[in-house]
Amino acid sequence: MKYVYKPGDEILSSYPFVHVTEPSQRGIVCDHCLHKNIPSPAARQLAKIFVKLKKLDPNDIVEDVLGQKRSLSDLVSHAEDIEEDAERTQQFVEIWCTLEVFLGEAWLPPLRVGLEIFDGHQQLQHL
């Protein structure tokens, strides 16, 4: 039987027997599926907060709310509650580790400050 192929026809499709990523692509794509490693929206949002706060003092960022000046320092800290809650601690650790890879340690605040910012981020998500 003779096959007739037209330009653009797929003749054969298969998966590679093995594959590896180039060293320059490590951390950019998944080693297993080669899909781009894109942090979650929460991690990306915290990354933006960390970058912004690296340049500014958090107490200098104020907003007028119903005639009163409010800043991040006005938020009540629930960091201890996060440390006692295994699920929320796990969320923080996952985001923190992602941001270590994504941003690099130079852009991360001290761990306790990062936890406070994560806490404030969580509070603001529920408003």
CSV table of N, CA and C in Angstrom, one decimal, residues 24-106:
chain,number,residue,atom,x,y,z
A,24,SER,N,21.6,26.1,31.3
A,24,SER,CA,21.2,27.5,31.3
A,24,SER,C,19.6,27.5,31.5
A,25,GLN,N,18.9,26.4,31.3
A,25,GLN,CA,17.5,26.4,31.5
A,25,GLN,C,17.0,25.9,32.8
A,26,ARG,N,18.0,25.4,33.7
A,26,ARG,CA,17.6,24.9,35.0
A,26,ARG,C,17.0,26.0,35.8
A,27,GLY,N,15.8,25.7,36.4
A,27,GLY,CA,15.1,26.6,37.2
A,27,GLY,C,14.1,27.5,36.4
A,28,ILE,N,14.3,27.4,35.0
A,28,ILE,CA,13.4,28.2,34.2
A,28,ILE,C,12.3,27.3,33.7
A,29,VAL,N,12.7,26.0,33.4
A,29,VAL,CA,11.7,25.0,33.0
A,29,VAL,C,11.7,23.8,33.9
A,30,CYS,N,10.6,23.1,34.0
A,30,CYS,CA,10.6,21.9,34.8
A,30,CYS,C,11.5,20.8,34.2
A,31,ASP,N,12.3,20.2,35.0
A,31,ASP,CA,13.2,19.1,34.5
A,31,ASP,C,12.4,17.9,33.9
A,32,HIS,N,11.2,17.7,34.4
A,32,HIS,CA,10.4,16.5,34.0
A,32,HIS,C,9.6,16.8,32.7
A,33,CYS,N,8.8,17.9,32.7
A,33,CYS,CA,7.9,18.1,31.6
A,33,CYS,C,8.3,19.2,30.7
A,34,LEU,N,9.3,20.0,31.0
A,34,LEU,CA,9.9,21.1,30.3
A,34,LEU,C,8.9,22.3,30.2
A,35,HIS,N,7.9,22.3,31.1
A,35,HIS,CA,6.9,23.4,31.2
A,35,HIS,C,7.6,24.5,31.9
A,36,LYS,N,7.4,25.8,31.6
A,36,LYS,CA,8.0,26.9,32.3
A,36,LYS,C,7.6,26.9,33.8
A,37,ASN,N,8.6,27.1,34.6
A,37,ASN,CA,8.3,27.3,36.0
A,37,ASN,C,7.8,28.7,36.3
A,38,ILE,N,6.6,28.8,36.5
A,38,ILE,CA,6.0,30.1,36.8
A,38,ILE,C,5.4,30.1,38.2
A,39,PRO,N,5.9,31.0,39.1
A,39,PRO,CA,5.4,31.0,40.4
A,39,PRO,C,3.9,31.2,40.5
A,40,SER,N,3.2,30.8,41.6
A,40,SER,CA,1.8,31.1,41.8
A,40,SER,C,1.5,32.6,41.8
A,41,PRO,N,0.3,33.0,41.6
A,41,PRO,CA,-0.1,34.4,41.7
A,41,PRO,C,0.3,35.0,43.1
A,42,ALA,N,0.1,34.2,44.2
A,42,ALA,CA,0.4,34.7,45.5
A,42,ALA,C,1.9,34.9,45.7
A,43,ALA,N,2.7,34.0,45.1
A,43,ALA,CA,4.1,34.2,45.2
A,43,ALA,C,4.6,35.4,44.4
A,44,ARG,N,4.0,35.6,43.2
A,44,ARG,CA,4.4,36.7,42.4
A,44,ARG,C,4.0,38.0,43.0
A,45,GLN,N,2.8,38.0,43.7
A,45,GLN,CA,2.4,39.2,44.4
A,45,GLN,C,3.3,39.5,45.6
A,46,LEU,N,3.6,38.5,46.3
A,46,LEU,CA,4.6,38.8,47.5
A,46,LEU,C,5.9,39.2,46.9
A,47,ALA,N,6.4,38.7,45.8
A,47,ALA,CA,7.6,39.1,45.2
A,47,ALA,C,7.6,40.6,44.9
A,48,LYS,N,6.5,41.1,44.3
A,48,LYS,CA,6.3,42.5,44.0
A,48,LYS,C,6.4,43.3,45.3
A,49,ILE,N,5.7,42.8,46.4
A,49,ILE,CA,5.8,43.5,47.7
A,49,ILE,C,7.2,43.6,48.2
A,50,PHE,N,7.9,42.5,48.2
A,50,PHE,CA,9.3,42.4,48.7
A,50,PHE,C,10.2,43.4,47.9
A,51,VAL,N,10.0,43.4,46.6
A,51,VAL,CA,10.8,44.3,45.7
A,51,VAL,C,10.5,45.8,46.1
A,52,LYS,N,9.2,46.1,46.2
A,52,LYS,CA,8.8,47.5,46.5
A,52,LYS,C,9.3,47.9,47.9
A,53,LEU,N,9.2,47.0,48.9
A,53,LEU,CA,9.7,47.3,50.2
A,53,LEU,C,11.2,47.3,50.4
A,54,LYS,N,11.9,46.7,49.4
A,54,LYS,CA,13.4,46.8,49.4
A,54,LYS,C,13.8,48.2,49.2
A,55,LYS,N,13.0,49.0,48.4
A,55,LYS,CA,13.4,50.3,48.1
A,55,LYS,C,12.8,51.4,49.1
A,56,LEU,N,11.7,51.0,49.8
A,56,LEU,CA,11.0,51.9,50.6
A,56,LEU,C,10.9,51.4,52.1
A,57,ASP,N,10.7,52.3,53.0
A,57,ASP,CA,10.4,51.9,54.4
A,57,ASP,C,8.9,51.7,54.5
A,58,PRO,N,8.5,50.5,55.0
A,58,PRO,CA,7.1,50.3,55.1
A,58,PRO,C,6.3,51.3,55.8
A,59,ASN,N,6.9,52.0,56.8
A,59,ASN,CA,6.2,53.0,57.5
A,59,ASN,C,6.0,54.3,56.7
A,60,ASP,N,6.8,54.5,55.6
A,60,ASP,CA,6.6,55.6,54.8
A,60,ASP,C,5.4,55.5,53.8
A,61,ILE,N,5.0,54.3,53.6
A,61,ILE,CA,3.8,54.0,52.7
A,61,ILE,C,2.6,54.2,53.5
A,62,VAL,N,1.9,55.3,53.3
A,62,VAL,CA,0.7,55.6,54.1
A,62,VAL,C,-0.5,55.9,53.1
A,63,GLU,N,-1.6,55.6,53.5
A,63,GLU,CA,-2.8,55.8,52.7
A,63,GLU,C,-3.9,56.5,53.6
A,64,ASP,N,-4.6,57.4,53.1
A,64,ASP,CA,-5.7,58.1,53.8
A,64,ASP,C,-6.9,57.2,53.8
A,65,VAL,N,-7.3,56.7,54.9
A,65,VAL,CA,-8.5,55.8,55.0
A,65,VAL,C,-9.5,56.5,56.0
A,66,LEU,N,-10.6,57.0,55.4
A,66,LEU,CA,-11.6,57.7,56.2
A,66,LEU,C,-11.0,58.8,57.1
A,67,GLY,N,-10.1,59.5,56.5
A,67,GLY,CA,-9.6,60.7,57.2
A,67,GLY,C,-8.4,60.3,58.2
A,68,GLN,N,-8.0,59.1,58.2
A,68,GLN,CA,-6.9,58.7,59.1
A,68,GLN,C,-5.8,58.1,58.2
A,69,LYS,N,-4.5,58.4,58.6
A,69,LYS,CA,-3.4,57.9,57.9
A,69,LYS,C,-3.2,56.4,58.3
A,70,ARG,N,-3.1,55.5,57.4
A,70,ARG,CA,-2.9,54.1,57.7
A,70,ARG,C,-1.6,53.6,57.0
A,71,SER,N,-0.9,52.7,57.6
A,71,SER,CA,0.3,52.1,57.0
A,71,SER,C,0.2,50.6,57.3
A,72,LEU,N,1.2,49.9,56.7
A,72,LEU,CA,1.3,48.4,57.0
A,72,LEU,C,1.5,48.1,58.4
A,73,SER,N,2.1,49.0,59.2
A,73,SER,CA,2.4,48.8,60.6
A,73,SER,C,1.1,48.8,61.4
A,74,ASP,N,0.0,49.3,60.8
A,74,ASP,CA,-1.3,49.3,61.5
A,74,ASP,C,-2.0,47.9,61.6
A,75,LEU,N,-1.5,47.0,60.7
A,75,LEU,CA,-2.1,45.7,60.7
A,75,LEU,C,-1.7,44.9,61.9
A,76,VAL,N,-2.6,44.2,62.5
A,76,VAL,CA,-2.4,43.4,63.7
A,76,VAL,C,-1.6,42.1,63.2
A,77,SER,N,-0.5,41.8,63.9
A,77,SER,CA,0.3,40.6,63.6
A,77,SER,C,-0.4,39.3,64.0
A,78,HIS,N,-0.4,38.4,63.1
A,78,HIS,CA,-0.9,37.1,63.4
A,78,HIS,C,0.2,36.0,63.1
A,79,ALA,N,1.4,36.5,63.1
A,79,ALA,CA,2.5,35.6,62.8
A,79,ALA,C,2.6,34.4,63.7
A,80,GLU,N,2.3,34.5,65.0
A,80,GLU,CA,2.3,33.4,65.9
A,80,GLU,C,1.2,32.4,65.5
A,81,ASP,N,0.1,32.9,65.1
A,81,ASP,CA,-1.0,32.0,64.7
A,81,ASP,C,-0.6,31.2,63.4
A,82,ILE,N,0.1,31.9,62.5
A,82,ILE,CA,0.6,31.2,61.3
A,82,ILE,C,1.5,30.1,61.7
A,83,GLU,N,2.5,30.4,62.7
A,83,GLU,CA,3.4,29.4,63.1
A,83,GLU,C,2.8,28.2,63.8
A,84,GLU,N,1.7,28.4,64.4
A,84,GLU,CA,1.0,27.3,65.1
A,84,GLU,C,0.0,26.5,64.2
A,85,ASP,N,-0.3,27.1,63.0
A,85,ASP,CA,-1.2,26.4,62.1
A,85,ASP,C,-0.3,25.7,61.0
A,86,ALA,N,-0.3,24.4,61.0
A,86,ALA,CA,0.5,23.6,60.1
A,86,ALA,C,0.3,24.0,58.6
A,87,GLU,N,-1.0,24.1,58.3
A,87,GLU,CA,-1.4,24.4,56.9
A,87,GLU,C,-0.9,25.7,56.4
A,88,ARG,N,-1.1,26.8,57.2
A,88,ARG,CA,-0.6,28.1,56.8
A,88,ARG,C,0.9,28.2,56.9
A,89,THR,N,1.5,27.5,57.8
A,89,THR,CA,3.0,27.5,57.8
A,89,THR,C,3.5,26.8,56.6
A,90,GLN,N,2.9,25.7,56.1
A,90,GLN,CA,3.3,25.1,54.9
A,90,GLN,C,3.1,26.0,53.7
A,91,GLN,N,2.0,26.8,53.6
A,91,GLN,CA,1.8,27.7,52.6
A,91,GLN,C,3.0,28.7,52.5
A,92,PHE,N,3.3,29.3,53.7
A,92,PHE,CA,4.4,30.3,53.8
A,92,PHE,C,5.7,29.7,53.3
A,93,VAL,N,6.0,28.5,53.8
A,93,VAL,CA,7.3,27.8,53.5
A,93,VAL,C,7.4,27.6,52.0
A,94,GLU,N,6.3,27.1,51.4
A,94,GLU,CA,6.3,26.9,49.9
A,94,GLU,C,6.5,28.2,49.1
A,95,ILE,N,5.9,29.3,49.5
A,95,ILE,CA,6.0,30.5,48.9
A,95,ILE,C,7.4,31.1,49.1
A,96,TRP,N,7.9,31.0,50.3
A,96,TRP,CA,9.3,31.5,50.7
A,96,TRP,C,10.3,30.7,49.8
A,97,CYS,N,10.2,29.4,49.7
A,97,CYS,CA,11.2,28.6,48.9
A,97,CYS,C,11.1,29.0,47.5
A,98,THR,N,9.9,29.2,47.0
A,98,THR,CA,9.7,29.6,45.6
A,98,THR,C,10.4,31.0,45.4
A,99,LEU,N,10.2,31.9,46.3
A,99,LEU,CA,10.8,33.2,46.1
A,99,LEU,C,12.3,33.2,46.3
A,100,GLU,N,12.8,32.3,47.0
A,100,GLU,CA,14.3,32.2,47.1
A,100,GLU,C,14.9,31.8,45.7
A,101,VAL,N,14.2,31.0,45.0
A,101,VAL,CA,14.6,30.6,43.7
A,101,VAL,C,14.3,31.7,42.7
A,102,PHE,N,13.1,32.2,42.8
A,102,PHE,CA,12.6,33.2,41.8
A,102,PHE,C,13.3,34.6,41.9
A,103,LEU,N,13.5,35.1,43.1
A,103,LEU,CA,14.1,36.4,43.3
A,103,LEU,C,15.6,36.3,43.7
A,104,GLY,N,15.9,35.3,44.4
A,104,GLY,CA,17.3,35.2,45.0
A,104,GLY,C,17.2,35.8,46.4
A,105,GLU,N,18.1,35.3,47.2
A,105,GLU,CA,18.1,35.7,48.6
A,105,GLU,C,18.4,37.2,48.9
A,106,ALA,N,19.1,37.8,47.9
A,106,ALA,CA,19.4,39.3,48.1
A,106,ALA,C,18.1,40.1,48.2
